XYZ file of C-alpha atoms in Angstrom:
596
model
C 20.859 -17.657 15.033
C 18.646 -14.904 16.209
C 21.832 -14.016 18.774
C 24.074 -13.835 15.395
C 21.524 -10.956 13.426
C 20.741 -8.980 16.866
C 24.254 -8.130 17.153
C 24.644 -7.085 13.475
C 21.511 -5.363 13.166
C 22.364 -3.586 16.282
C 25.833 -2.304 15.214
C 23.644 -0.841 12.640
C 20.871 1.217 14.270
C 21.031 2.638 17.695
C 18.725 5.832 17.593
C 15.084 6.660 17.269
C 13.828 8.518 13.731
C 13.353 11.780 12.751
C 9.738 12.193 10.599
C 10.497 12.998 7.008
C 8.689 14.203 4.220
C 10.982 12.894 1.854
C 12.370 9.770 3.867
C 10.995 6.442 6.044
C 8.791 7.591 9.188
C 9.104 4.741 11.647
C 5.337 4.073 13.546
C 4.792 5.254 17.334
C 7.039 8.405 16.145
C 5.915 11.898 16.110
C 7.763 14.443 14.778
C 6.788 16.192 11.902
C 9.479 17.956 10.175
C 11.417 18.586 7.417
C 14.709 18.712 6.636
C 16.185 21.211 4.215
C 17.643 24.136 3.122
C 16.657 26.919 0.934
C 18.459 30.413 0.439
C 17.589 32.661 2.985
C 15.229 35.468 2.692
C 13.009 33.274 -0.387
C 9.998 33.282 0.309
C 8.328 29.915 1.045
C 4.749 29.726 -0.552
C 2.140 27.809 0.269
C 0.010 24.583 -1.250
C -3.384 23.003 -0.465
C -1.711 20.730 0.735
C -1.664 19.080 4.423
C -0.198 16.549 5.645
C -1.485 14.928 9.090
C 0.746 12.264 11.514
C -0.560 9.823 14.056
C 1.116 7.431 15.587
C 0.797 4.866 12.357
C -0.335 6.733 9.663
C 1.418 10.061 7.636
C -1.363 11.319 5.015
C -1.612 13.512 2.592
C -4.893 15.331 1.116
C -5.942 19.103 -0.410
C -9.116 18.356 1.017
C -10.103 20.627 4.146
C -8.526 20.249 7.213
C -11.204 19.281 9.021
C -11.956 15.458 7.159
C -8.111 15.284 6.565
C -8.388 14.913 10.523
C -10.599 12.964 10.316
C -9.564 11.142 8.420
C -6.183 9.957 9.386
C -7.980 9.589 13.228
C -10.139 7.090 11.824
C -7.246 5.232 10.308
C -5.740 5.231 14.296
C -8.621 3.895 15.106
C -8.392 1.910 12.714
C -4.706 0.464 13.006
C -6.186 0.089 17.155
C -8.680 -1.431 16.517
C -6.887 -4.503 14.230
C -4.222 -4.901 16.586
C -7.262 -5.501 19.634
C -8.573 -7.858 17.471
C -4.444 -9.387 16.095
C -3.132 -9.440 20.023
C -0.814 -6.683 18.997
C -1.840 -3.878 21.585
C 1.306 -2.478 22.900
C 3.522 -5.019 21.572
C 6.928 -3.164 19.943
C 6.289 -1.921 16.247
C 9.761 -0.717 14.607
C 8.210 -1.086 11.366
C 7.724 2.336 8.888
C 4.342 4.272 8.583
C 2.178 3.469 5.961
C 2.069 6.773 3.901
C -1.320 7.511 1.886
C -2.323 10.208 -0.388
C -6.285 10.975 -1.806
C -6.080 12.648 -4.917
C -8.597 14.087 -6.296
C -11.754 12.794 -8.305
C -11.365 9.597 -9.908
C -10.573 11.090 -13.735
C -7.621 13.189 -12.072
C -6.589 9.443 -9.791
C -7.026 7.714 -13.795
C -4.815 10.162 -14.969
C -2.032 9.468 -12.809
C -1.913 5.860 -14.147
C -0.156 4.267 -11.141
C 0.558 0.672 -12.862
C 0.164 -2.008 -10.009
C 3.423 -4.046 -10.186
C 3.501 -5.621 -6.903
C 0.124 -5.290 -5.605
C -3.591 -5.853 -8.018
C -6.899 -4.988 -7.649
C -9.578 -7.842 -8.181
C -9.414 -9.133 -11.301
C -13.631 -7.369 -10.698
C -16.096 -6.560 -13.489
C -16.135 -3.446 -14.719
C -18.382 -1.426 -12.780
C -16.050 -1.857 -9.482
C -13.343 1.220 -11.025
C -10.030 0.974 -9.934
C -9.904 3.913 -7.147
C -6.625 2.635 -4.893
C -3.518 2.372 -5.641
C -1.049 0.036 -3.143
C 2.851 -0.857 -3.630
C 4.614 -2.062 -0.908
C 7.916 -0.040 -0.913
C 11.105 -1.001 0.814
C 11.322 2.110 2.183
C 8.073 1.985 3.392
C 4.810 0.792 1.718
C 2.032 3.685 0.298
C -1.386 3.678 -0.632
C -3.433 6.198 -3.052
C -7.031 6.815 -2.437
C -8.993 9.219 -4.443
C -10.473 11.802 -2.495
C -14.480 11.147 -3.488
C -16.238 8.151 -3.608
C -16.750 5.966 -7.500
C -20.528 5.600 -8.113
C -20.853 1.938 -8.867
C -23.356 1.164 -12.231
C -24.108 -2.337 -12.115
C -26.947 -1.140 -14.760
C -26.845 1.627 -17.013
C -30.024 3.923 -18.666
C -30.490 5.032 -21.518
C -30.609 8.209 -20.626
C -27.372 10.557 -19.163
C -25.104 8.584 -17.954
C -24.235 9.164 -14.243
C -21.485 11.268 -12.752
C -18.419 8.632 -11.926
C -17.844 10.428 -8.176
C -19.765 10.591 -6.134
C -19.895 12.249 -2.510
C -20.737 11.080 1.655
C -20.183 14.171 3.897
C -20.255 12.012 6.842
C -18.035 9.097 5.406
C -21.377 6.995 6.528
C -23.044 3.831 5.423
C -26.710 3.833 5.236
C -27.896 0.018 4.736
C -28.288 0.071 1.160
C -28.130 3.453 -0.586
C -29.145 2.140 -4.033
C -30.086 5.245 -6.897
C -32.302 3.792 -10.180
C -32.739 7.118 -11.980
C -31.828 8.918 -15.295
C -31.696 12.336 -15.556
C -33.006 13.959 -18.949
C -33.215 16.874 -18.014
C -31.902 20.015 -14.825
C -28.581 19.908 -13.561
C -28.636 18.086 -10.293
C -24.964 15.907 -9.452
C -26.422 12.622 -10.737
C -25.258 10.480 -7.697
C -25.001 12.515 -5.062
C -28.406 13.437 -2.456
C -28.840 16.891 -2.948
C -29.663 17.945 0.455
C -25.557 17.704 0.245
C -25.380 20.344 -1.754
C -26.700 23.570 -1.410
C -26.586 24.570 -5.760
C -28.661 21.726 -6.612
C -30.991 21.419 -3.709
C -33.999 22.232 -5.119
C -33.530 20.244 -8.585
C -34.860 16.499 -8.290
C -34.123 14.151 -10.688
C -36.459 12.873 -12.833
C -36.871 8.521 -11.947
C -37.054 6.122 -14.587
C -36.577 2.034 -14.207
C -33.304 2.176 -16.200
C -30.584 2.674 -14.099
C -29.088 0.772 -10.808
C -26.093 2.458 -9.654
C -25.153 2.998 -5.735
C -22.039 5.132 -4.407
C -18.923 3.391 -2.937
C -17.369 5.289 -0.412
C -13.630 7.203 -0.560
C -13.500 5.839 3.169
C -14.132 2.091 2.064
C -11.493 2.000 -0.589
C -9.170 3.301 2.245
C -10.261 0.741 5.366
C -10.429 -2.084 2.639
C -6.621 -1.246 1.496
C -5.359 -0.111 5.470
C -6.992 -3.246 6.616
C -4.572 -5.301 3.881
C -1.503 -3.874 4.519
C -1.894 -4.369 8.363
C -1.958 -7.211 7.543
C 0.657 -8.213 5.435
C 2.580 -5.990 7.884
C 2.360 -7.687 10.969
C 1.195 -10.801 9.876
C 3.472 -11.778 6.657
C 2.683 -15.181 4.550
C 1.522 -16.742 1.734
C -2.394 -15.637 2.107
C -4.287 -16.461 -1.350
C -5.581 -13.045 -2.672
C -9.178 -13.919 -2.202
C -8.792 -14.028 1.613
C -6.859 -11.075 2.019
C -10.068 -8.876 -0.183
C -12.034 -10.150 1.825
C -10.181 -9.481 4.892
C -10.426 -6.128 3.711
C -13.651 -5.529 2.509
C -14.812 -6.675 6.481
C -12.892 -2.885 7.762
C -14.362 -1.272 4.707
C -17.923 -0.381 6.622
C -16.125 0.824 9.691
C -18.025 3.281 11.535
C -15.737 5.544 13.807
C -16.950 7.461 17.096
C -15.125 8.774 19.601
C -14.553 6.073 22.452
C -15.511 3.387 19.656
C -15.562 1.118 16.250
C -17.937 -1.106 14.757
C -17.155 -2.902 11.621
C -18.388 -5.886 9.804
C -21.369 -4.350 8.202
C -22.804 -5.681 5.939
C -22.058 -3.514 2.585
C -24.307 -0.932 1.186
C -25.700 -2.734 -1.993
C -25.092 -5.995 -1.278
C -28.112 -8.000 -2.108
C -28.513 -5.991 -5.328
C -24.665 -6.987 -5.843
C -25.901 -10.817 -5.685
C -28.813 -10.446 -7.950
C -26.963 -8.678 -10.587
C -23.818 -11.127 -10.389
C -24.716 -14.493 -8.762
C -23.228 -16.580 -6.273
C -19.799 -17.273 -7.461
C -18.248 -21.122 -6.845
C -16.492 -22.345 -3.721
C -14.156 -24.697 -5.812
C -13.285 -22.066 -7.947
C -12.072 -19.801 -5.296
C -10.030 -22.219 -3.913
C -8.526 -23.344 -6.896
C -8.146 -19.954 -7.499
C -9.692 -19.991 -11.269
C -11.193 -16.255 -10.164
C -7.620 -14.675 -10.598
C -8.559 -15.821 -14.271
C -11.531 -13.192 -14.763
C -13.008 -15.935 -16.295
C -16.300 -17.284 -16.240
C -18.463 -15.325 -13.346
C -18.190 -12.188 -12.085
C -16.066 -11.800 -9.124
C -17.042 -8.716 -6.832
C -15.200 -7.221 -3.621
C -18.724 -8.448 -2.280
C -18.158 -11.964 -2.929
C -14.616 -11.780 -1.532
C -16.506 -10.380 1.943
C -19.326 -12.917 1.911
C -17.249 -16.052 2.370
C -14.378 -14.575 4.759
C -17.248 -12.707 7.019
C -18.512 -15.987 7.424
C -15.332 -17.999 7.797
C -14.294 -14.981 10.018
C -17.530 -14.339 12.353
C -18.718 -18.283 12.597
C -17.640 -20.394 15.872
C -17.619 -23.580 14.000
C -15.642 -22.368 10.429
C -13.488 -20.042 11.985
C -10.811 -22.549 13.510
C -10.240 -24.179 9.864
C -10.002 -21.132 8.483
C -6.832 -20.798 10.833
C -5.749 -24.777 9.946
C -6.448 -23.418 6.100
C -4.542 -20.864 5.853
C -1.698 -22.243 8.069
C -1.307 -24.714 5.357
C -1.094 -22.214 2.471
C 0.867 -20.198 4.441
C 3.513 -23.377 4.291
C 3.224 -23.835 0.879
C 0.673 -26.756 0.591
C -1.040 -27.282 -2.626
C -4.582 -25.866 -3.314
C -6.932 -28.877 -2.921
C -4.951 -30.214 0.266
C -4.830 -26.639 1.717
C -8.542 -26.895 1.189
C -9.403 -29.923 2.754
C -9.527 -27.952 5.761
C -12.375 -26.238 5.330
C -15.036 -29.636 4.916
C -16.890 -30.282 2.114
C -16.949 -28.297 -0.686
C -20.953 -28.576 -1.147
C -21.395 -27.892 2.704
C -19.072 -25.149 2.339
C -21.048 -24.088 -0.887
C -24.762 -23.758 0.344
C -23.510 -22.132 3.900
C -22.047 -18.829 1.381
C -25.682 -19.060 -0.811
C -26.645 -19.241 2.404
C -25.429 -15.247 3.812
C -28.245 -13.656 2.616
C -31.219 -12.364 3.651
C -30.352 -13.067 7.109
C -28.971 -10.801 9.815
C -25.244 -10.465 9.647
C -22.927 -10.879 12.510
C -21.074 -7.033 13.221
C -18.955 -5.921 16.021
C -18.219 -2.687 18.039
C -15.251 -2.121 20.126
C -15.013 0.337 22.423
C -11.779 2.621 23.570
C -10.377 4.904 25.676
C -9.952 7.675 23.695
C -6.688 8.560 24.578
C -5.202 5.424 22.532
C -6.134 7.106 19.682
C -4.693 9.993 19.588
C -5.476 13.190 17.500
C -3.150 13.700 14.165
C -0.919 17.058 14.031
C -1.625 18.499 10.759
C -0.052 21.057 8.805
C 0.557 23.293 5.628
C 2.872 21.645 2.984
C 4.683 24.231 1.092
C 4.544 24.354 -2.422
C 8.060 22.348 -3.247
C 6.468 19.837 -1.040
C 3.195 19.293 -2.077
C 5.125 19.281 -5.546
C 7.216 15.630 -4.630
C 3.405 14.277 -3.740
C 2.403 12.899 -7.282
C 6.327 12.679 -8.139
C 6.718 9.941 -5.158
C 3.853 7.944 -5.664
C 4.843 7.362 -9.638
C 8.400 6.374 -8.350
C 6.728 3.179 -7.847
C 4.827 2.818 -11.267
C 7.506 4.082 -13.359
C 11.232 2.165 -12.058
C 10.468 -1.205 -12.479
C 9.303 -1.824 -16.536
C 8.626 -5.043 -18.040
C 11.235 -7.613 -18.689
C 10.098 -8.751 -21.944
C 10.086 -6.920 -24.964
C 6.918 -5.697 -26.678
C 4.325 -2.860 -26.449
C 3.847 -3.207 -22.553
C 7.905 -2.527 -22.174
C 7.403 0.322 -24.883
C 4.890 1.942 -23.484
C 6.446 1.919 -19.487
C 9.497 2.872 -21.092
C 7.674 6.348 -22.812
C 5.365 6.957 -19.430
C 9.155 6.631 -18.224
C 11.243 9.258 -20.140
C 8.318 11.307 -19.599
C 7.938 11.255 -15.841
C 11.986 12.063 -16.185
C 12.095 15.122 -17.963
C 8.945 16.666 -16.625
C 11.083 16.131 -12.684
C 14.518 17.273 -15.085
C 12.934 20.328 -15.709
C 11.641 21.502 -12.198
C 14.717 20.503 -10.971
C 16.015 23.285 -13.504
C 13.692 25.434 -12.778
C 13.749 25.602 -9.447
C 17.523 24.839 -8.418
C 16.953 26.015 -5.194
C 14.360 24.259 -3.690
C 15.884 20.817 -2.796
C 13.473 18.473 -2.994
C 13.342 18.516 -6.593
C 16.704 17.219 -6.404
C 16.735 14.884 -4.125
C 13.824 13.391 -5.780
C 15.195 13.815 -9.225
C 18.363 12.241 -7.495
C 16.784 9.178 -6.563
C 14.729 8.959 -9.710
C 17.922 8.942 -11.930
C 20.168 6.373 -9.990
C 17.286 4.235 -9.383
C 16.244 3.966 -13.328
C 20.141 3.583 -13.651
C 21.706 6.993 -14.838
C 23.887 7.070 -11.765
C 26.037 10.159 -13.613
C 22.874 12.411 -13.430
C 22.211 11.006 -9.584
C 25.427 12.009 -8.416
C 25.164 15.415 -10.002
C 21.406 15.841 -8.801
C 22.659 14.998 -5.227
C 25.517 17.311 -5.312
C 23.623 20.291 -5.947
C 21.757 18.774 -2.682
C 25.161 18.928 -1.060
C 26.758 22.233 -1.845
C 23.584 24.214 -0.250
C 22.971 21.142 2.780
C 25.884 18.599 3.211
C 24.528 16.583 6.168
C 21.545 15.636 4.332
C 21.253 11.947 4.548
C 19.244 11.614 1.564
C 21.566 13.143 -0.306
C 24.414 11.164 0.649
C 22.895 8.120 0.051
C 21.872 8.740 -3.366
C 25.460 10.254 -3.954
C 26.759 7.185 -2.154
C 24.718 4.972 -4.643
C 25.822 6.649 -7.602
C 29.406 6.268 -7.136
C 28.821 2.446 -6.449
C 27.109 2.663 -9.812
C 29.898 4.327 -11.471
C 32.561 1.809 -9.604
C 30.891 -1.517 -10.673
C 31.120 0.240 -14.284
C 34.754 1.085 -13.559
C 38.123 -0.993 -14.726
C 38.553 -3.479 -11.707
C 41.709 -2.396 -10.613
C 40.517 1.272 -10.212
C 37.297 -0.615 -8.908
C 37.304 -1.236 -5.262
C 38.874 2.573 -3.975
C 35.862 3.678 -5.595
C 34.071 1.248 -3.344
C 35.108 2.156 -0.490
C 34.818 6.166 -1.550
C 31.347 5.175 -2.113
C 30.698 4.125 0.887
C 31.939 6.148 2.710
C 28.961 8.266 1.836
C 27.095 6.140 3.018
C 28.287 5.105 6.357
C 27.731 9.158 6.577
C 24.558 9.396 6.119
C 23.935 5.919 8.549
C 25.915 7.635 11.198
C 24.028 11.047 10.619
C 21.027 8.514 11.033
C 20.975 5.327 12.377
C 17.448 4.732 12.478
C 16.950 5.389 8.507
C 16.389 3.134 6.371
C 17.893 4.294 3.136
C 21.190 3.750 4.096
C 20.918 0.051 4.989
C 19.835 -0.596 1.681
C 21.794 1.311 -0.449
C 24.659 -0.097 1.804
C 23.194 -3.587 1.285
C 22.945 -2.607 -3.092
C 26.565 -1.505 -2.899
C 27.940 -5.319 -2.865
C 25.812 -6.225 -5.574
C 26.203 -3.307 -7.928
C 30.047 -4.541 -7.454
C 29.365 -8.071 -8.261
C 31.053 -9.341 -4.905
C 29.426 -10.952 -1.333
C 27.816 -9.112 1.118
C 29.586 -8.856 4.087
C 27.681 -9.857 7.694
C 27.143 -5.910 7.997
C 25.261 -5.125 4.926
C 22.773 -8.559 5.242
C 22.412 -7.052 8.748
C 21.530 -3.895 8.023
C 18.863 -6.079 5.484
C 17.476 -8.057 8.072
C 16.383 -4.586 9.356
C 15.050 -3.820 5.983
C 12.478 -6.113 6.269
C 11.421 -5.942 10.134
C 11.226 -2.183 8.662
C 9.007 -3.339 5.579
C 7.660 -6.525 6.039
C 5.104 -6.619 3.222
C 7.800 -5.560 0.434
C 9.165 -8.600 -1.579
C 11.914 -7.302 -2.621
C 14.213 -7.147 0.226
C 12.950 -10.567 1.039
C 14.170 -11.967 -1.593
C 17.561 -10.442 -1.171
C 17.711 -12.164 2.477
C 16.044 -14.875 1.636
C 19.301 -15.820 -0.637
C 21.727 -14.637 1.644
C 19.859 -16.822 4.413
C 20.450 -19.928 2.394
C 24.112 -19.236 1.083
C 24.198 -19.099 4.984
C 22.745 -22.661 5.734
C 20.007 -21.245 7.396
C 17.155 -23.178 5.409
C 14.333 -23.277 7.882
C 14.673 -18.661 8.184
C 15.292 -18.580 4.396
C 12.010 -20.606 3.819
C 9.524 -18.541 5.687
C 11.333 -15.870 4.495
C 10.422 -16.565 1.433
C 7.454 -18.316 1.412
C 5.569 -14.675 1.365
C 7.057 -14.044 -2.040
C 7.033 -16.976 -2.998
C 3.228 -18.444 -2.703
C 1.635 -14.571 -2.007
C -1.421 -13.449 -3.082
C -0.243 -11.038 -6.047
C 1.755 -11.364 -9.090
C 5.245 -9.729 -8.219
C 8.611 -9.615 -10.315
C 10.372 -11.541 -7.184
C 7.664 -14.387 -7.425
C 9.430 -16.446 -9.628
C 12.864 -16.367 -8.438
C 11.515 -16.920 -5.030
C 9.250 -19.803 -5.965
C 12.581 -21.314 -7.729
C 14.224 -20.968 -4.362
C 12.168 -22.734 -2.015
C 13.397 -26.688 -3.237
C 16.907 -25.070 -1.810
C 15.370 -24.769 1.779
C 14.076 -27.577 2.687
C 17.179 -29.456 5.285
C 18.222 -32.494 3.800
C 16.683 -35.547 4.566
C 13.570 -33.863 4.601
């Protein structure tokens, strides 16, 4: 079977990729170039946004360049650390780079209303505000966090509430940075060390006994999300959510230097969080009851404590592997949990995992193994794409069931499309705006408008691969609506544009997706070549559930049942509720070989 797949994929993908702002970038490539054409002599206006790129991550930020370089470099170090721990150093890597965006403060982040459709945060108490967004997209995963940290207020004061944002200039983690105060006067920014701000350094807070709060830095959310994405990308499996959350939290406190990193430290405020919320029943964790949000509060620190205990224990780590293998193969929760031993003994071990030195580790490495990022400033047109591309995942898909949620989602999508159309109309010569609009229209089911936007780009840049992809996609959708006698000629014309994009960028993922989808919209069986391209998409974006579901269906139809099962399991029993999950679960019985 693998020989057949490699033959098919080899026909589609043969050359290295070129990095683009608006297209997927393969890991290992390092070539910050933006394809696009503007009218000659047009003044290019620059923005405050910058883009940093390393061999394994692309980061967009409005923060100062020094901070952006530090963030991107630390993520590259975290990638190397995780690769060393999982035995993947120097392993071939065909996956697409994670695209990270740092967005202002907490209020700015929340105003974007980035709805999590294929990843869920928590469920955590309200104090642990959501300041991270993750979307495992078929064209490459996206992660967004705030540029500022958030104050976790366990007990509010009776006075003026604490500022929601907090700042740590060095990104470091004091072992306990709790603040107990309320403010009755002065202008100090609550929750911020006055010594870090020369405008408020001479003003001291008036302490009371009411408020208990601590700073959860932006770095911690970024590192935790990055670690989760790493596991789902390089070791995709049906992980329980508590394990994925706890795994991320182990690396949330990473401290990086030029030639080493430390990880596994006790999170700031750990003891106060445990004191405030109490212990969590292990049986409710293993059964999945914590996902209901009922009963005792479940926090990132509860996840950290359980996974940290299992991960760093010589006795328990082998049991954890056995447990995860059972879950990954679709075992029932009760059956899988037996691998961890007696629930009562595990509960006692978890409860005791406090009040003593907690194991942490340091890894030293040659400086050359984690190259510093390259950085460039973005034009205003390029910066304008950042918000729109982030919103793609949150605006395109809407709930299928009629109701308030669907109505709200449709209204937000309509407003988003109206904004994109307005930008494209005001700046018709900026192909970035037209490309984003073309993608949004095609993915929203508006092929005529998609075609018009794609043609506006092609008029300026005839060989732009993205424009060719969206033109082919729009024409394929229109062919699916055409009378039967006209459908095939129109489909062939549509696939001609997609094939042209593929020839121009053989390593590109978007043409492969479009080519496979052209069969789906026509209601015809996909060719072997199209399925081979779909296989390449799954290899490039392993965390994305959509391509996995489609490939699983194709494998079942071709009687590759074992391969179909391994492809579908991370979707059917994965850690997050996704639109693809019910269908994947329903297909699994068809993957059991006859006689089993």
